[in-house]
XYZ file of C-alpha atoms in Angstrom:
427
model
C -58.070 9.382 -39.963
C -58.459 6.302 -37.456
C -56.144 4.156 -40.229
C -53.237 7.068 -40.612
C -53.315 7.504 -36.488
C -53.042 3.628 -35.867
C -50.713 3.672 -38.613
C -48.212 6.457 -36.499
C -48.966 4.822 -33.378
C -47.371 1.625 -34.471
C -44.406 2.402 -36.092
C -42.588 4.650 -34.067
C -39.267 3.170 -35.087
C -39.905 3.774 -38.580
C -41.150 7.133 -38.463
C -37.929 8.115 -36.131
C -36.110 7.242 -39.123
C -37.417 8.862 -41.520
C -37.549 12.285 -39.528
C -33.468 11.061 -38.762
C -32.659 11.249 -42.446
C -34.762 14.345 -43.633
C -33.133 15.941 -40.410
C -29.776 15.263 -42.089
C -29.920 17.299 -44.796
C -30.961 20.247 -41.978
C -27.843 22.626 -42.431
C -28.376 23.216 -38.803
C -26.495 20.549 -36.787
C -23.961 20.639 -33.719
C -20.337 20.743 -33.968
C -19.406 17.513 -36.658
C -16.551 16.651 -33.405
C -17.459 18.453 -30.044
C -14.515 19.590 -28.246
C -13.265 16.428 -30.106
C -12.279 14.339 -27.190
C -14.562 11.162 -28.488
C -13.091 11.738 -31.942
C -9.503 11.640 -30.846
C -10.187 8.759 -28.236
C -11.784 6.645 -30.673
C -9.043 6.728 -33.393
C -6.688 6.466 -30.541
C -8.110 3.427 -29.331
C -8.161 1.836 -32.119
C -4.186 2.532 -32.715
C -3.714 0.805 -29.432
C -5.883 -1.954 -30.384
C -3.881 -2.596 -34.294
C -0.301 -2.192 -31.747
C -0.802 -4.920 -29.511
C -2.461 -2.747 -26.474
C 0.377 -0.304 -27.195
C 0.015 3.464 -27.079
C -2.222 6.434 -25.198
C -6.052 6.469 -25.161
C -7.683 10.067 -24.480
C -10.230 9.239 -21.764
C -11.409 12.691 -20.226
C -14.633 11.968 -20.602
C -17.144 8.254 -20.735
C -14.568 5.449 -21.926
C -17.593 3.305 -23.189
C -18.579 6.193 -25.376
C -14.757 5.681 -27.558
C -16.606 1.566 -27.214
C -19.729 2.709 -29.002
C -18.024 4.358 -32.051
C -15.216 2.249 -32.589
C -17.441 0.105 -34.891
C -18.382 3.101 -37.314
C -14.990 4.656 -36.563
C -13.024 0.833 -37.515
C -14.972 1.030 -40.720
C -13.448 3.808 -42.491
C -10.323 3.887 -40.298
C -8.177 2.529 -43.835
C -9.389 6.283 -45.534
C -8.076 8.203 -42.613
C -10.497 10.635 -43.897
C -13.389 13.033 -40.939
C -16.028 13.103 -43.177
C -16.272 9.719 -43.502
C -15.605 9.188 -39.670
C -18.487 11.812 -39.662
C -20.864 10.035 -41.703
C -20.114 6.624 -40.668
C -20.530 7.640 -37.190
C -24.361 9.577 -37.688
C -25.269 6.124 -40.137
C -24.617 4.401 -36.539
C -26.531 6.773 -34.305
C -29.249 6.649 -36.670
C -29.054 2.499 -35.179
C -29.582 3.851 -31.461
C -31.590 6.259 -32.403
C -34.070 3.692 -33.339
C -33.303 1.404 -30.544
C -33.894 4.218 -28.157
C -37.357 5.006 -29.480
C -38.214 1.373 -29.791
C -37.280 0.776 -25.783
C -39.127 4.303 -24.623
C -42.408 2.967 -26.217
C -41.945 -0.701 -24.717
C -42.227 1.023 -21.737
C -45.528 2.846 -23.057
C -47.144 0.006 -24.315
C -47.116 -1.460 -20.552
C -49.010 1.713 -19.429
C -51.809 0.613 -22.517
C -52.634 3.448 -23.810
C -54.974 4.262 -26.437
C -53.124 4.550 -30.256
C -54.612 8.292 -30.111
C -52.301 9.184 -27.404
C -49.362 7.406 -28.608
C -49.544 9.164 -32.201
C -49.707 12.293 -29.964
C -46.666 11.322 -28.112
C -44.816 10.760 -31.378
C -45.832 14.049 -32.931
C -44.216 15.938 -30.176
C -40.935 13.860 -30.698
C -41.575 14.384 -34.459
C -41.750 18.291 -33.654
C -39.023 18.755 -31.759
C -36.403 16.233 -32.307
C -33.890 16.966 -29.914
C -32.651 13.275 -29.693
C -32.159 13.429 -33.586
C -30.406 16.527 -33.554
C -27.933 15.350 -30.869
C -27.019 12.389 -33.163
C -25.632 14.716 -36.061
C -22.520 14.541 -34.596
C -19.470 12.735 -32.725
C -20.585 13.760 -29.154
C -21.911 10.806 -27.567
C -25.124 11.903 -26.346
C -27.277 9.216 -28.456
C -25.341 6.386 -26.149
C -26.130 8.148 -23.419
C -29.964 8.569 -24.407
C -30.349 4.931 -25.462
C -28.897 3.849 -22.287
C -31.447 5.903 -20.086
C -34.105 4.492 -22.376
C -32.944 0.983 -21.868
C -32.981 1.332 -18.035
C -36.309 2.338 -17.869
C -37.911 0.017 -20.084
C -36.468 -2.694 -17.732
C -37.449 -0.750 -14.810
C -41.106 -0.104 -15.809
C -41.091 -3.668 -16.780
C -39.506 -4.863 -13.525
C -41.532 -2.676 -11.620
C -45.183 -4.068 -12.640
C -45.077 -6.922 -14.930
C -45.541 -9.672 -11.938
C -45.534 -12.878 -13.726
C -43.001 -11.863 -17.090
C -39.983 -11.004 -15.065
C -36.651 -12.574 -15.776
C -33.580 -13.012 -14.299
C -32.270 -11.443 -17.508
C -33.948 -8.287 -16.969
C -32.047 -7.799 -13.688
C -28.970 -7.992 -16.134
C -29.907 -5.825 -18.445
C -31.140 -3.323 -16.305
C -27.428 -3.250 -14.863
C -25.973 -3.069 -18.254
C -27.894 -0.124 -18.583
C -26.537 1.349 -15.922
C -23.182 0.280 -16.959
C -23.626 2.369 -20.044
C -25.138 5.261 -18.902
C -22.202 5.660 -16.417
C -19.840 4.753 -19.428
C -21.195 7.527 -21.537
C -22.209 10.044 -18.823
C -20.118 9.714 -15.876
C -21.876 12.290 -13.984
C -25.022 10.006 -13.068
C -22.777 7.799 -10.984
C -24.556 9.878 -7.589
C -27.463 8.109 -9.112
C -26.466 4.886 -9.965
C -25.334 4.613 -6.501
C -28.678 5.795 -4.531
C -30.462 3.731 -6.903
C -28.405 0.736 -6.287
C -29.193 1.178 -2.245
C -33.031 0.811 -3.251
C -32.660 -1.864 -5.157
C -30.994 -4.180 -1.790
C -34.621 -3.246 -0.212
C -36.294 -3.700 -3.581
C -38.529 -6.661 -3.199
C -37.863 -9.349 -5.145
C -35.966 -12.784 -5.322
C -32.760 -12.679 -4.290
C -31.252 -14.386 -7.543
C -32.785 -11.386 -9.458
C -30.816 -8.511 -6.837
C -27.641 -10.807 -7.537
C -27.463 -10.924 -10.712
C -28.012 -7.159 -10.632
C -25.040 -6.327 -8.305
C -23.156 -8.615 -10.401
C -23.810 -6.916 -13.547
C -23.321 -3.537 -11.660
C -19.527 -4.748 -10.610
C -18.478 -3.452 -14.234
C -18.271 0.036 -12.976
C -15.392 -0.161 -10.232
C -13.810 -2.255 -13.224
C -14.260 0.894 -15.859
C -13.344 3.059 -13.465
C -9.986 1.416 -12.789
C -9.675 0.735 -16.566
C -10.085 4.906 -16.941
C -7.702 6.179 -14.564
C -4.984 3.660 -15.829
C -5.601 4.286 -19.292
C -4.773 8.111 -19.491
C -2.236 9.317 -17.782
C -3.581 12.994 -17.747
C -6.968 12.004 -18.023
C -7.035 12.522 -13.782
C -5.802 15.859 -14.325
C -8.323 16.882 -17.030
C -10.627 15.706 -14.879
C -9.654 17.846 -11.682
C -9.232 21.103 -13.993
C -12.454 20.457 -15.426
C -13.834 19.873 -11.668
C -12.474 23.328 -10.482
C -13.470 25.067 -13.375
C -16.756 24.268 -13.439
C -17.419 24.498 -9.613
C -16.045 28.062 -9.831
C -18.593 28.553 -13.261
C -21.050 27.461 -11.137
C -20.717 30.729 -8.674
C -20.726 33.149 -11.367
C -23.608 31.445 -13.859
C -26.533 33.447 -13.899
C -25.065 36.197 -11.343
C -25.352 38.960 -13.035
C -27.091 38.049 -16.575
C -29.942 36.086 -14.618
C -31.306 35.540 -18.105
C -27.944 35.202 -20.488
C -29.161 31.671 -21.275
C -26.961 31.004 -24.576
C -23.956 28.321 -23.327
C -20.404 29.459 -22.977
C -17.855 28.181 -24.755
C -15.226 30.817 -25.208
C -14.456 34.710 -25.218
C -16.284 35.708 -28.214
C -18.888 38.039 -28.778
C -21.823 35.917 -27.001
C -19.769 35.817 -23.696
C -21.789 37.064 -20.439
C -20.022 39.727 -18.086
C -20.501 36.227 -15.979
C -18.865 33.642 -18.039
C -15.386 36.683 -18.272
C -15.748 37.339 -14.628
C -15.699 33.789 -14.116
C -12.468 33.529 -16.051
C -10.888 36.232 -14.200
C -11.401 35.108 -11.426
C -10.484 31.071 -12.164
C -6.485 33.264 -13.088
C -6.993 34.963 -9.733
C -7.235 31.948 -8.007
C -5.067 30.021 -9.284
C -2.220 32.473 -9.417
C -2.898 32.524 -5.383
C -2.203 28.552 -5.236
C 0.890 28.795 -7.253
C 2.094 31.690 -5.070
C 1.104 29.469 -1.607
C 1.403 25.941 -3.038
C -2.046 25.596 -1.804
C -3.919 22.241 -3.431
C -6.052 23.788 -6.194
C -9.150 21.813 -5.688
C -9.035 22.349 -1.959
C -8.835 26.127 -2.343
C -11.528 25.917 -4.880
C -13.962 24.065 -3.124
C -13.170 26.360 0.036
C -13.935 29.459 -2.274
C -16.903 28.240 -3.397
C -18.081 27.487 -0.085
C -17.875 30.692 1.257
C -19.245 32.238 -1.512
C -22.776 30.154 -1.351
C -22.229 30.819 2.430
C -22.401 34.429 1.632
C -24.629 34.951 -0.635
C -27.407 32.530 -0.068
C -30.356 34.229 -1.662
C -28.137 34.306 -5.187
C -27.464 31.443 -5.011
C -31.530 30.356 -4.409
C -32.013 32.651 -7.030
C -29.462 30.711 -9.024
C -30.960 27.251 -8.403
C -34.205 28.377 -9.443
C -33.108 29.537 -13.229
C -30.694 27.118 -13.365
C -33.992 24.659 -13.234
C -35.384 25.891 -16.273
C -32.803 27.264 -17.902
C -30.697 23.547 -17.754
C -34.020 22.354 -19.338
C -34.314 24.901 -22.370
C -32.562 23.677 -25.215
C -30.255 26.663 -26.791
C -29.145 25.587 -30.797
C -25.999 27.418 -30.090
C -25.196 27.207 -34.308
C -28.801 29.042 -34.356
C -28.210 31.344 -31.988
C -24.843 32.519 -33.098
C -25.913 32.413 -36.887
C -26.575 35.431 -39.074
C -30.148 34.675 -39.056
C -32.527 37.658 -38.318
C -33.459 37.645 -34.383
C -37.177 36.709 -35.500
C -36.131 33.664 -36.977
C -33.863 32.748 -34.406
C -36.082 33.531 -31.096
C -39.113 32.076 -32.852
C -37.331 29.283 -33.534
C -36.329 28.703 -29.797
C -39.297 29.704 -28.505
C -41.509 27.037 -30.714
C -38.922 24.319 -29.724
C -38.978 25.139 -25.910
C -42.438 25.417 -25.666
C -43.105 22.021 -26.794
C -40.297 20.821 -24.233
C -41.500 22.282 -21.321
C -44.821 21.030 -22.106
C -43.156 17.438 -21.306
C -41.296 19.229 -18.149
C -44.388 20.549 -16.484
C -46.536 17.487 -17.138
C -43.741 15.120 -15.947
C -43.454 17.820 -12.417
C -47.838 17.306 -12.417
C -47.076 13.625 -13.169
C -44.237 12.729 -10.191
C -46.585 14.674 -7.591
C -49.121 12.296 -8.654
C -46.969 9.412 -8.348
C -46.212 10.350 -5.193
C -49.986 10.853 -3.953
C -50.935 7.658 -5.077
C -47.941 6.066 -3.809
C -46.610 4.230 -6.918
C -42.824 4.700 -5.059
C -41.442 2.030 -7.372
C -41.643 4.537 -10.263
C -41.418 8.035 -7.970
C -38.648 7.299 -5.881
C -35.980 5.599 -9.436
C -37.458 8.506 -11.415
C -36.605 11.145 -8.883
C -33.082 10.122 -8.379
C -32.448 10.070 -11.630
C -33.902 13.670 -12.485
C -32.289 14.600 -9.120
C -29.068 13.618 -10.097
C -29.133 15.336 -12.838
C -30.689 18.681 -11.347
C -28.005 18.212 -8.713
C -25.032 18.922 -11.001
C -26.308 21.432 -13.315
C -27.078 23.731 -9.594
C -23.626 22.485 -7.990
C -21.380 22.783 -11.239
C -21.579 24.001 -15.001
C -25.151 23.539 -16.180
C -25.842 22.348 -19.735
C -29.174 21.323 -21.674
C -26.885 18.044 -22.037
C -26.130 17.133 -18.819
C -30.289 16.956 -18.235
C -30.448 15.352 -21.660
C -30.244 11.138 -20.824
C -33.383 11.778 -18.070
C -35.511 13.155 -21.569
C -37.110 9.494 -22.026
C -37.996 9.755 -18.674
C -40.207 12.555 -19.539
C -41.947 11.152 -22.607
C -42.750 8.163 -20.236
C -44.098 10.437 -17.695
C -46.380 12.243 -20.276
C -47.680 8.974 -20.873
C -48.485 7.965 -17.742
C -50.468 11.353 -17.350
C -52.705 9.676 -20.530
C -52.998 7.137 -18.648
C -54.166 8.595 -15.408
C -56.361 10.024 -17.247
C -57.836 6.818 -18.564
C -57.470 4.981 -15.822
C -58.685 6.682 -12.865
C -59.091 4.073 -10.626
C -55.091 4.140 -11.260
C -54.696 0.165 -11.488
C -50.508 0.538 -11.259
C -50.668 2.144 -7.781
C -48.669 0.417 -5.879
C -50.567 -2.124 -2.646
């Protein structure tokens, strides 16, 4: 037993793969495309590339995300052919898949714990491979999951490996940043707050430097975005007032209507319609008035939190778990029997809120013992996150890229546990 547990413990990488390709051949997978944004960009940005920077790049959502799959996408661009975008593209992710897992247990490996706990920290990644699944298709989450794995690799190593730090892991930890806003755009209220602690972050100043230098990228992207796609600042706005106004009506009156929304079809809530009529009422008041949509919007939304402030508690405090409950919408909506498909989602979430409520157990004791260099990064970054599932459209997703975050957690609760005289606390 010993030999097959050290033998798990040390090859995380390789077992990841393995699970990745018998996962494959899983007829349940997420849409091949998404809403096919990446797909389009991608193909379109490599058209602009072959015309001499010529042509119109859809970028409503990360631009670095179109980055990452051009490679897979600029191999079989000469068949013209989705499958083959679609395999290509999973053959890649299967690349930072692996990467991903390789960082996340770097970080592990500083915390030394036993090869017991680590083949116990792989099993629940084995059982419920949510980072594999999200890799089955062209959706961008695996670049948004290595990134957040990168970034706290760097930062766990930053934060207590006192004689192995480089100046290069200042850089790297802003390239992960660079990425994650790339891919995920909606953890720039993070990268921000996080950048403020790092100016009082002690360390040399050469290391902080090159950091902000690396970090410059952003404003760059940023510019790069908005003059890329002409109506990709419009998409944006619409998809900012629509999901501020979904953000009133989620959970309102189907507290427990957990499946997402993505249409009128049989699954939609009384919320997600009500929602809908009211997004025509409002915006049929603006075209009558000329008022500025996202003004009005915002001022609606307002007053509704202002009236209604224990719903919207109420709201906040489902929205917690239920942005953390992973819903296999192809499941769900399947002809399956409803054993098969709540048993399903009940074995899967029960395993990940094991991670959630020893990573809440785990960042109290952070806090108690004062290790702020890992309480204070972690908790803006799961903050962030929390922060726009309760303030706009909330998505198992959108809480996705903090998910390494919680395997490292559950590994520092092994090693509490070992350790109780707690030799990372912070003096």
């Amino acid at each position: 037993m010993k030999k097959i547990i050290d033998f798990v413990a040390n090859r995380p990488v390789l077992i990841t793969a393995f699970i990745f390709i018998i996962f494959y051949f899983i007829p349940i997978k997420p849409k091949p495309f998404g809403d096919g944004d990446f797909h389009t960009g991608t193909i379109q940005l490599i058209e602009y590339l072959s015309n001499n920077f010529e042509g119109e790049i859809r970028v409503n959502k990360g631009m670095l995300t179109l980055v990452c799959y051009l490679i897979p996408y600029a191999i079989v661009y000469p068949f013209k052919n989705d499958s083959y975008f679609l395999f290509s593209s999973i053959a890649f992710s299967l690349i930072f898949v692996c990467l991903s897992v390789n960082f996340i247990f770097k970080a592990i490996d500083l915390l030394k714990v036993s090869n017991k706990q680590k083949a116990i920290i792989i099993l629940l990644l084995s059982l419920f491979p949510i980072h594999i699944y999200y890799a089955m298709g062209v959706i961008g989450e695996v670049f948004a999951f290595f990134a957040s794995s990168l970034w706290l690799y760097f930062w766990v190593k930053i934060s207590f490996s006192k004689n192995k730090i480089k100046l290069s892991d200042f850089i790297f930890l802003g390239l992960s940043l660079i990425l994650l806003y790339g891919t995920k755009p909606i953890f720039i209220p993070f990268i921000g707050v996080f950048s403020i602690y790092m100016f009082f972050f002690k360390s040399h100043w050469r290391n902080k430097l090159a950091f902000f230098l690396t970090i410059t990228i952003i404003p760059l992207l940023i510019f790069i975005e908005s003059k890329s796609h002409k109506h990709g600042q419009e998409f944006k706005q619409y998809a900012f007032r629509s999901q501020i106004l979904w953000s009133r009506y989620e959970l309102r009156d189907e507290p427990f209507n957990w499946i997402p929304q993505h249409g009128k079809d049989e699954f939609s809530s009384t919320d997600y319609l009500n929602n809908r009529k009211k997004r025509i009422e409002l915006d049929s008041i603006c075209t009558v008035n000329g008022y500025d949509r996202n003004e009005y919007f915002i001022k609606w939304v307002l007053n509704d939190i202002a009236d209604n402030p224990l719903l919207t508690l109420r709201q906040y405090s489902l929205k917690f778990f239920q942005s953390q409950s992973f819903i296999i919408s192809p499941l769900i909506k399947s002809k399956k029997s409803p054993f098969i498909k709540y048993s399903i989602h009940i074995y899967i979430n029960l395993i990940n809120f094991l991670l959630v409520f020893v990573g809440v157990f785990t960042m109290f004791k952070l806090q108690k013992v004062k290790n702020y260099k890992l309480f204070f990064p972690f908790l803006f970054f799961w903050g962030s996150a929390l922060c726009y599932v309760f303030l706009l459209h909330s998505e198992q997703r959108y809480m996705f890229p903090f998910r390494p975050i919680l395997i490292f957690l559950f590994a520092y609760w092994f090693h509490m546990k070992n350790e109780k005289s707690l030799d990372f606390k912070e003096t």
